[in-house]
mmCIF file of C-alpha atoms in Angstrom:
data_model
loop_
_atom_site.group_PDB
_atom_site.id
_atom_site.type_symbol
_atom_site.label_atom_id
_atom_site.label_comp_id
_atom_site.label_asym_id
_atom_site.label_seq_id
_atom_site.Cartn_x
_atom_site.Cartn_y
_atom_site.Cartn_z
ATOM 1 C CA UNK C 1326 0.047 -0.055 0.022
ATOM 2 C CA UNK C 1327 1.477 3.370 -1.121
ATOM 3 C CA UNK C 1328 2.045 6.285 1.188
ATOM 4 C CA UNK C 1329 0.417 8.563 -1.369
ATOM 5 C CA UNK C 1330 -3.092 7.423 -2.741
ATOM 6 C CA UNK C 1331 -3.839 7.797 -6.455
ATOM 7 C CA UNK C 1332 -7.075 6.822 -8.167
ATOM 8 C CA UNK C 1333 -5.691 3.903 -10.429
ATOM 9 C CA UNK C 1334 -7.338 4.950 -13.523
ATOM 10 C CA UNK C 1335 -8.722 8.044 -15.226
ATOM 11 C CA UNK C 1336 -10.025 8.813 -18.650
ATOM 12 C CA UNK C 1337 -11.193 11.615 -20.918
ATOM 13 C CA UNK C 1338 -11.930 12.543 -24.722
ATOM 14 C CA UNK C 1339 -9.544 14.602 -26.692
ATOM 15 C CA UNK C 1340 -10.023 18.418 -25.689
ATOM 16 C CA UNK C 1341 -11.368 17.567 -22.266
ATOM 17 C CA UNK C 1342 -9.800 18.493 -18.778
ATOM 18 C CA UNK C 1343 -8.915 15.679 -16.767
ATOM 19 C CA UNK C 1344 -7.758 15.951 -13.048
ATOM 20 C CA UNK C 1345 -5.677 13.407 -11.135
ATOM 21 C CA UNK C 1346 -5.460 13.464 -7.336
ATOM 22 C CA UNK C 1347 -2.803 12.567 -4.901
ATOM 23 C CA UNK C 1348 -3.375 12.385 -1.093
ATOM 24 C CA UNK C 1349 -1.620 11.348 1.747
ATOM 25 C CA UNK C 1350 -2.662 8.122 3.543
ATOM 26 C CA UNK C 1351 -2.217 9.727 7.045
ATOM 27 C CA UNK C 1352 -4.600 12.519 6.775
ATOM 28 C CA UNK C 1353 -3.235 14.509 9.816
ATOM 29 C CA UNK C 1354 0.200 14.774 8.025
ATOM 30 C CA UNK C 1355 0.495 17.351 5.457
ATOM 31 C CA UNK C 1356 2.236 17.090 2.227
ATOM 32 C CA UNK C 1357 5.704 18.305 1.549
ATOM 33 C CA UNK C 1358 6.852 19.499 -1.881
ATOM 34 C CA UNK C 1359 5.146 17.339 -4.675
ATOM 35 C CA UNK C 1360 6.469 16.299 -7.896
ATOM 36 C CA UNK C 1361 4.571 14.616 -10.792
ATOM 37 C CA UNK C 1362 6.011 12.355 -13.333
ATOM 38 C CA UNK C 1363 4.506 11.046 -16.560
ATOM 39 C CA UNK C 1364 5.599 7.766 -17.772
ATOM 40 C CA UNK C 1365 4.859 6.861 -21.417
ATOM 41 C CA UNK C 1366 4.496 2.991 -22.189
ATOM 42 C CA UNK C 1367 7.873 1.380 -22.170
ATOM 43 C CA UNK C 1368 9.718 4.699 -21.160
ATOM 44 C CA UNK C 1369 11.273 5.927 -17.958
ATOM 45 C CA UNK C 1370 9.380 8.482 -15.732
ATOM 46 C CA UNK C 1371 9.889 12.106 -16.799
ATOM 47 C CA UNK C 1372 9.507 14.869 -14.608
ATOM 48 C CA UNK C 1373 6.301 16.652 -15.352
ATOM 49 C CA UNK C 1374 5.900 19.063 -12.294
ATOM 50 C CA UNK C 1375 7.953 20.120 -9.463
ATOM 51 C CA UNK C 1376 7.604 22.289 -6.375
ATOM 52 C CA UNK C 1377 3.981 21.391 -6.547
ATOM 53 C CA UNK C 1378 3.116 23.735 -9.630
ATOM 54 C CA UNK C 1379 6.094 24.273 -11.530
ATOM 55 C CA UNK C 1380 6.515 23.017 -14.942
ATOM 56 C CA UNK C 1381 10.036 22.245 -16.339
ATOM 57 C CA UNK C 1382 11.099 23.477 -19.696
ATOM 58 C CA UNK C 1383 9.243 21.905 -22.585
ATOM 59 C CA UNK C 1384 6.249 20.795 -20.634
ATOM 60 C CA UNK C 1385 3.129 22.117 -22.329
ATOM 61 C CA UNK C 1386 1.085 24.604 -20.332
ATOM 62 C CA UNK C 1387 -1.945 22.408 -20.444
ATOM 63 C CA UNK C 1388 -0.348 20.597 -17.451
ATOM 64 C CA UNK C 1389 -0.921 22.192 -14.048
ATOM 65 C CA UNK C 1390 -0.251 21.315 -10.493
ATOM 66 C CA UNK C 1391 -1.827 22.404 -7.341
ATOM 67 C CA UNK C 1392 -1.741 21.503 -3.542
ATOM 68 C CA UNK C 1393 -3.619 22.091 -0.690
ATOM 69 C CA UNK C 1394 -3.056 20.523 2.955
ATOM 70 C CA UNK C 1395 -2.827 16.781 2.559
ATOM 71 C CA UNK C 1396 -3.783 16.515 -1.148
ATOM 72 C CA UNK C 1397 -2.271 17.636 -4.466
ATOM 73 C CA UNK C 1398 -3.608 17.387 -8.019
ATOM 74 C CA UNK C 1399 -2.243 17.403 -11.501
ATOM 75 C CA UNK C 1400 -4.656 18.776 -14.298
ATOM 76 C CA UNK C 1401 -4.441 18.330 -17.914
ATOM 77 C CA UNK C 1402 -6.435 20.518 -20.174
ATOM 78 C CA UNK C 1403 -6.898 20.057 -23.754
ATOM 79 C CA UNK C 1404 -6.451 16.417 -23.523
ATOM 80 C CA UNK C 1405 -4.339 14.814 -26.436
ATOM 81 C CA UNK C 1406 -3.899 11.278 -27.445
ATOM 82 C CA UNK C 1407 -0.128 11.554 -26.623
ATOM 83 C CA UNK C 1408 -1.080 12.314 -22.796
ATOM 84 C CA UNK C 1409 -2.182 8.628 -22.659
ATOM 85 C CA UNK C 1410 0.620 7.361 -20.019
ATOM 86 C CA UNK C 1411 0.985 6.539 -16.229
ATOM 87 C CA UNK C 1412 1.369 9.541 -14.057
ATOM 88 C CA UNK C 1413 2.685 9.307 -10.429
ATOM 89 C CA UNK C 1414 2.954 11.647 -7.741
ATOM 90 C CA UNK C 1415 5.777 11.832 -5.368
ATOM 91 C CA UNK C 1416 6.803 13.731 -1.913
ATOM 92 C CA UNK C 1417 9.429 13.491 0.756
ATOM 93 C CA UNK C 1418 8.689 11.730 3.829
ATOM 94 C CA UNK C 1419 10.446 13.150 6.839
ATOM 95 C CA UNK C 1420 10.160 10.211 8.961
ATOM 96 C CA UNK C 1421 11.480 7.968 6.276
ATOM 97 C CA UNK C 1422 13.852 10.474 5.255
ATOM 98 C CA UNK C 1423 13.095 9.265 1.886
ATOM 99 C CA UNK C 1424 10.839 9.940 -1.215
ATOM 100 C CA UNK C 1425 7.599 8.203 -1.521
ATOM 101 C CA UNK C 1426 5.319 7.755 -4.519
ATOM 102 C CA UNK C 1427 1.726 7.228 -5.329
ATOM 103 C CA UNK C 1428 0.662 3.928 -6.802
ATOM 104 C CA UNK C 1429 0.195 5.789 -10.119
ATOM 105 C CA UNK C 1430 -2.728 6.539 -12.395
ATOM 106 C CA UNK C 1431 -3.352 5.428 -15.863
ATOM 107 C CA UNK C 1432 -4.672 7.980 -18.011
ATOM 108 C CA UNK C 1433 -6.747 6.643 -21.134
ATOM 109 C CA UNK C 1434 -7.700 8.960 -23.767
ATOM 110 C CA UNK C 1435 -10.858 7.791 -25.489
ATOM 111 C CA UNK Z 163 20.172 19.756 -18.507
ATOM 112 C CA UNK Z 164 21.031 16.675 -16.341
ATOM 113 C CA UNK Z 165 21.367 13.366 -18.071
ATOM 114 C CA UNK Z 166 21.654 10.067 -16.406
ATOM 115 C CA UNK Z 167 22.890 7.179 -18.473
ATOM 116 C CA UNK Z 168 22.570 3.655 -17.042
ATOM 117 C CA UNK Z 169 24.201 0.377 -17.843
ATOM 118 C CA UNK Z 170 22.669 -2.372 -20.036
ATOM 119 C CA UNK Z 171 20.224 -5.283 -19.288
ATOM 120 C CA UNK Z 172 21.218 -8.105 -17.263
ATOM 121 C CA UNK Z 173 20.197 -11.504 -16.739
ATOM 122 C CA UNK Z 174 21.354 -13.516 -13.466
ATOM 123 C CA UNK Z 175 20.504 -16.701 -11.758
ATOM 124 C CA UNK Z 176 18.871 -16.819 -8.383
ATOM 125 C CA UNK Z 177 21.218 -16.247 -5.753
ATOM 126 C CA UNK Z 178 23.620 -14.126 -7.779
ATOM 127 C CA UNK Z 179 24.414 -10.531 -7.472
ATOM 128 C CA UNK Z 180 23.789 -7.709 -10.005
ATOM 129 C CA UNK Z 181 25.545 -4.308 -10.071
ATOM 130 C CA UNK Z 182 24.006 -1.307 -12.170
ATOM 131 C CA UNK Z 183 25.750 1.819 -12.991
ATOM 132 C CA UNK Z 184 24.373 5.315 -13.488
ATOM 133 C CA UNK Z 185 26.564 8.049 -14.995
ATOM 134 C CA UNK Z 186 25.524 11.743 -14.601
ATOM 135 C CA UNK Z 187 26.199 14.546 -16.899
ATOM 136 C CA UNK Z 188 25.296 18.236 -17.339
ATOM 137 C CA UNK Z 189 25.466 18.912 -13.726
ATOM 138 C CA UNK Z 190 28.735 20.013 -11.964
ATOM 139 C CA UNK Z 191 27.767 20.469 -8.357
ATOM 140 C CA UNK Z 192 28.405 17.319 -6.168
ATOM 141 C CA UNK Z 193 25.666 18.339 -3.730
ATOM 142 C CA UNK Z 194 23.128 16.010 -5.159
ATOM 143 C CA UNK Z 195 21.776 12.380 -4.155
ATOM 144 C CA UNK Z 196 20.974 9.616 -6.501
ATOM 145 C CA UNK Z 197 17.772 7.341 -5.404
ATOM 146 C CA UNK Z 198 17.584 3.938 -7.065
ATOM 147 C CA UNK Z 199 13.762 3.043 -7.617
ATOM 148 C CA UNK Z 200 12.798 -0.363 -9.034
ATOM 149 C CA UNK Z 201 9.386 -1.287 -11.059
ATOM 150 C CA UNK Z 202 8.341 -4.764 -11.414
ATOM 151 C CA UNK Z 203 6.408 -5.677 -14.451
ATOM 152 C CA UNK Z 204 3.066 -3.966 -14.717
ATOM 153 C CA UNK Z 205 3.508 -2.382 -11.080
ATOM 154 C CA UNK Z 206 4.509 0.912 -9.588
ATOM 155 C CA UNK Z 207 7.665 2.646 -8.464
ATOM 156 C CA UNK Z 208 9.288 1.291 -5.412
ATOM 157 C CA UNK Z 209 11.875 3.343 -3.765
ATOM 158 C CA UNK Z 210 15.023 1.296 -2.872
ATOM 159 C CA UNK Z 211 17.316 3.898 -1.345
ATOM 160 C CA UNK Z 212 19.340 6.977 -1.740
ATOM 161 C CA UNK Z 213 23.007 7.850 -1.728
ATOM 162 C CA UNK Z 214 24.455 11.290 -1.348
ATOM 163 C CA UNK Z 215 27.348 12.292 -3.807
ATOM 164 C CA UNK Z 216 28.588 14.962 -1.506
ATOM 165 C CA UNK Z 217 29.432 12.709 1.401
ATOM 166 C CA UNK Z 218 28.356 9.236 0.738
ATOM 167 C CA UNK Z 219 25.690 9.004 3.341
ATOM 168 C CA UNK Z 220 23.103 6.533 2.414
ATOM 169 C CA UNK Z 221 19.398 5.465 3.447
ATOM 170 C CA UNK Z 222 17.756 2.439 2.393
ATOM 171 C CA UNK Z 223 14.357 1.104 2.327
ATOM 172 C CA UNK Z 224 14.018 -1.336 5.310
ATOM 173 C CA UNK Z 225 12.992 -3.980 2.729
ATOM 174 C CA UNK Z 226 16.544 -3.913 1.016
ATOM 175 C CA UNK Z 227 18.799 -3.265 4.000
ATOM 176 C CA UNK Z 228 21.489 -5.996 4.173
ATOM 177 C CA UNK Z 229 21.115 -6.632 0.672
ATOM 178 C CA UNK Z 230 22.000 -3.791 -1.204
ATOM 179 C CA UNK Z 231 24.881 -1.503 -1.509
ATOM 180 C CA UNK Z 232 24.975 1.989 -3.040
ATOM 181 C CA UNK Z 233 28.271 3.644 -4.008
ATOM 182 C CA UNK Z 234 29.472 6.776 -6.010
ATOM 183 C CA UNK Z 235 32.739 7.606 -7.643
ATOM 184 C CA UNK Z 236 32.725 11.642 -7.763
ATOM 185 C CA UNK Z 237 35.805 11.554 -10.208
ATOM 186 C CA UNK Z 238 33.418 10.020 -13.034
ATOM 187 C CA UNK Z 239 30.147 11.133 -11.579
ATOM 188 C CA UNK Z 240 28.897 7.731 -11.735
ATOM 189 C CA UNK Z 241 26.650 6.019 -8.993
ATOM 190 C CA UNK Z 242 26.466 2.117 -8.583
ATOM 191 C CA UNK Z 243 23.738 0.010 -7.023
ATOM 192 C CA UNK Z 244 24.562 -3.569 -6.197
ATOM 193 C CA UNK Z 245 21.723 -6.087 -5.211
ATOM 194 C CA UNK Z 246 22.742 -9.477 -3.690
ATOM 195 C CA UNK Z 247 20.991 -12.816 -3.264
ATOM 196 C CA UNK Z 248 18.905 -12.243 -6.220
ATOM 197 C CA UNK Z 249 15.232 -13.853 -6.333
ATOM 198 C CA UNK Z 250 12.793 -14.035 -9.004
ATOM 199 C CA UNK Z 251 10.593 -11.333 -7.632
ATOM 200 C CA UNK Z 252 13.582 -9.002 -8.046
ATOM 201 C CA UNK Z 253 12.977 -9.077 -11.678
ATOM 202 C CA UNK Z 254 12.362 -5.383 -12.562
ATOM 203 C CA UNK Z 255 13.443 -2.275 -14.187
ATOM 204 C CA UNK Z 256 15.819 -0.476 -11.932
ATOM 205 C CA UNK Z 257 15.936 3.350 -12.360
ATOM 206 C CA UNK Z 258 18.419 5.877 -10.940
ATOM 207 C CA UNK Z 259 16.983 9.397 -10.369
ATOM 208 C CA UNK Z 260 18.838 12.398 -9.252
ATOM 209 C CA UNK Z 261 17.693 14.745 -6.495
ATOM 210 C CA UNK Z 262 19.304 18.235 -7.108
ATOM 211 C CA UNK Z 263 18.105 19.427 -3.494
ATOM 212 C CA UNK Z 264 17.554 17.908 -0.193
ATOM 213 C CA UNK Z 265 14.198 16.759 1.043
ATOM 214 C CA UNK Z 266 12.481 16.797 -2.192
ATOM 215 C CA UNK Z 267 11.845 13.926 -4.662
ATOM 216 C CA UNK Z 268 13.697 13.019 -7.573
ATOM 217 C CA UNK Z 269 14.019 15.172 -10.474
ATOM 218 C CA UNK Z 270 15.693 13.422 -13.509
ATOM 219 C CA UNK Z 271 15.505 9.811 -14.221
ATOM 220 C CA UNK Z 272 18.050 7.305 -16.222
ATOM 221 C CA UNK Z 273 16.635 5.221 -18.836
ATOM 222 C CA UNK Z 274 16.306 2.340 -16.918
ATOM 223 C CA UNK Z 275 17.943 -1.020 -16.647
ATOM 224 C CA UNK Z 276 16.282 -4.357 -17.112
ATOM 225 C CA UNK Z 277 17.311 -7.024 -14.529
ATOM 226 C CA UNK Z 278 15.847 -10.512 -15.249
ATOM 227 C CA UNK Z 279 16.215 -13.191 -12.590
ATOM 228 C CA UNK Z 280 15.698 -16.784 -13.960
ATOM 229 C CA UNK Z 281 17.056 -20.174 -13.524
#
């Protein structure tokens, strides 16, 4: 069981807006800085969002991140077929002194 | 732009050891850490441990303590992860990922190394 909880799947049609949530299992513990990764089929994870809501160079502004208290969200607007991938959130766990990952969300573009 | 290049795929027998390398480029500072994360077929990401390139400090997931060693060679900007006493359920893609700041999750990832454990 992952420390961070994500829905196992999400879907949308081209052009739609989709949101993927990421919440801390221990609801009384806030989230530290959250990163999001996109993993295309057969590829390594790629940094999609860092410091909760910052996009690395080259990531389209269709992707946005937010965080409030014990949960974070990744939103994808103007959904495109190439967005079909697995998405993972991650944060730092102060007790473990380690990064912890969500279980991943498989996004399907219908 | 930071770039991590890992060593090639490995096939090992149960009980053997595997050592995976990860060479960093595009980042001259040594104040970073390398995490090793694995992904079993069809599964999510599992953090194994991290090593500081600055001072060699390590922290391993409890599951791997006693079975994993992580080292760095700052002269070549290369990190290594050795996993011993391999079992079939260690079959996975092993990733290195760089943490360029403390207390934040990894930023950039290597391309992955497939380790297959089979008799």
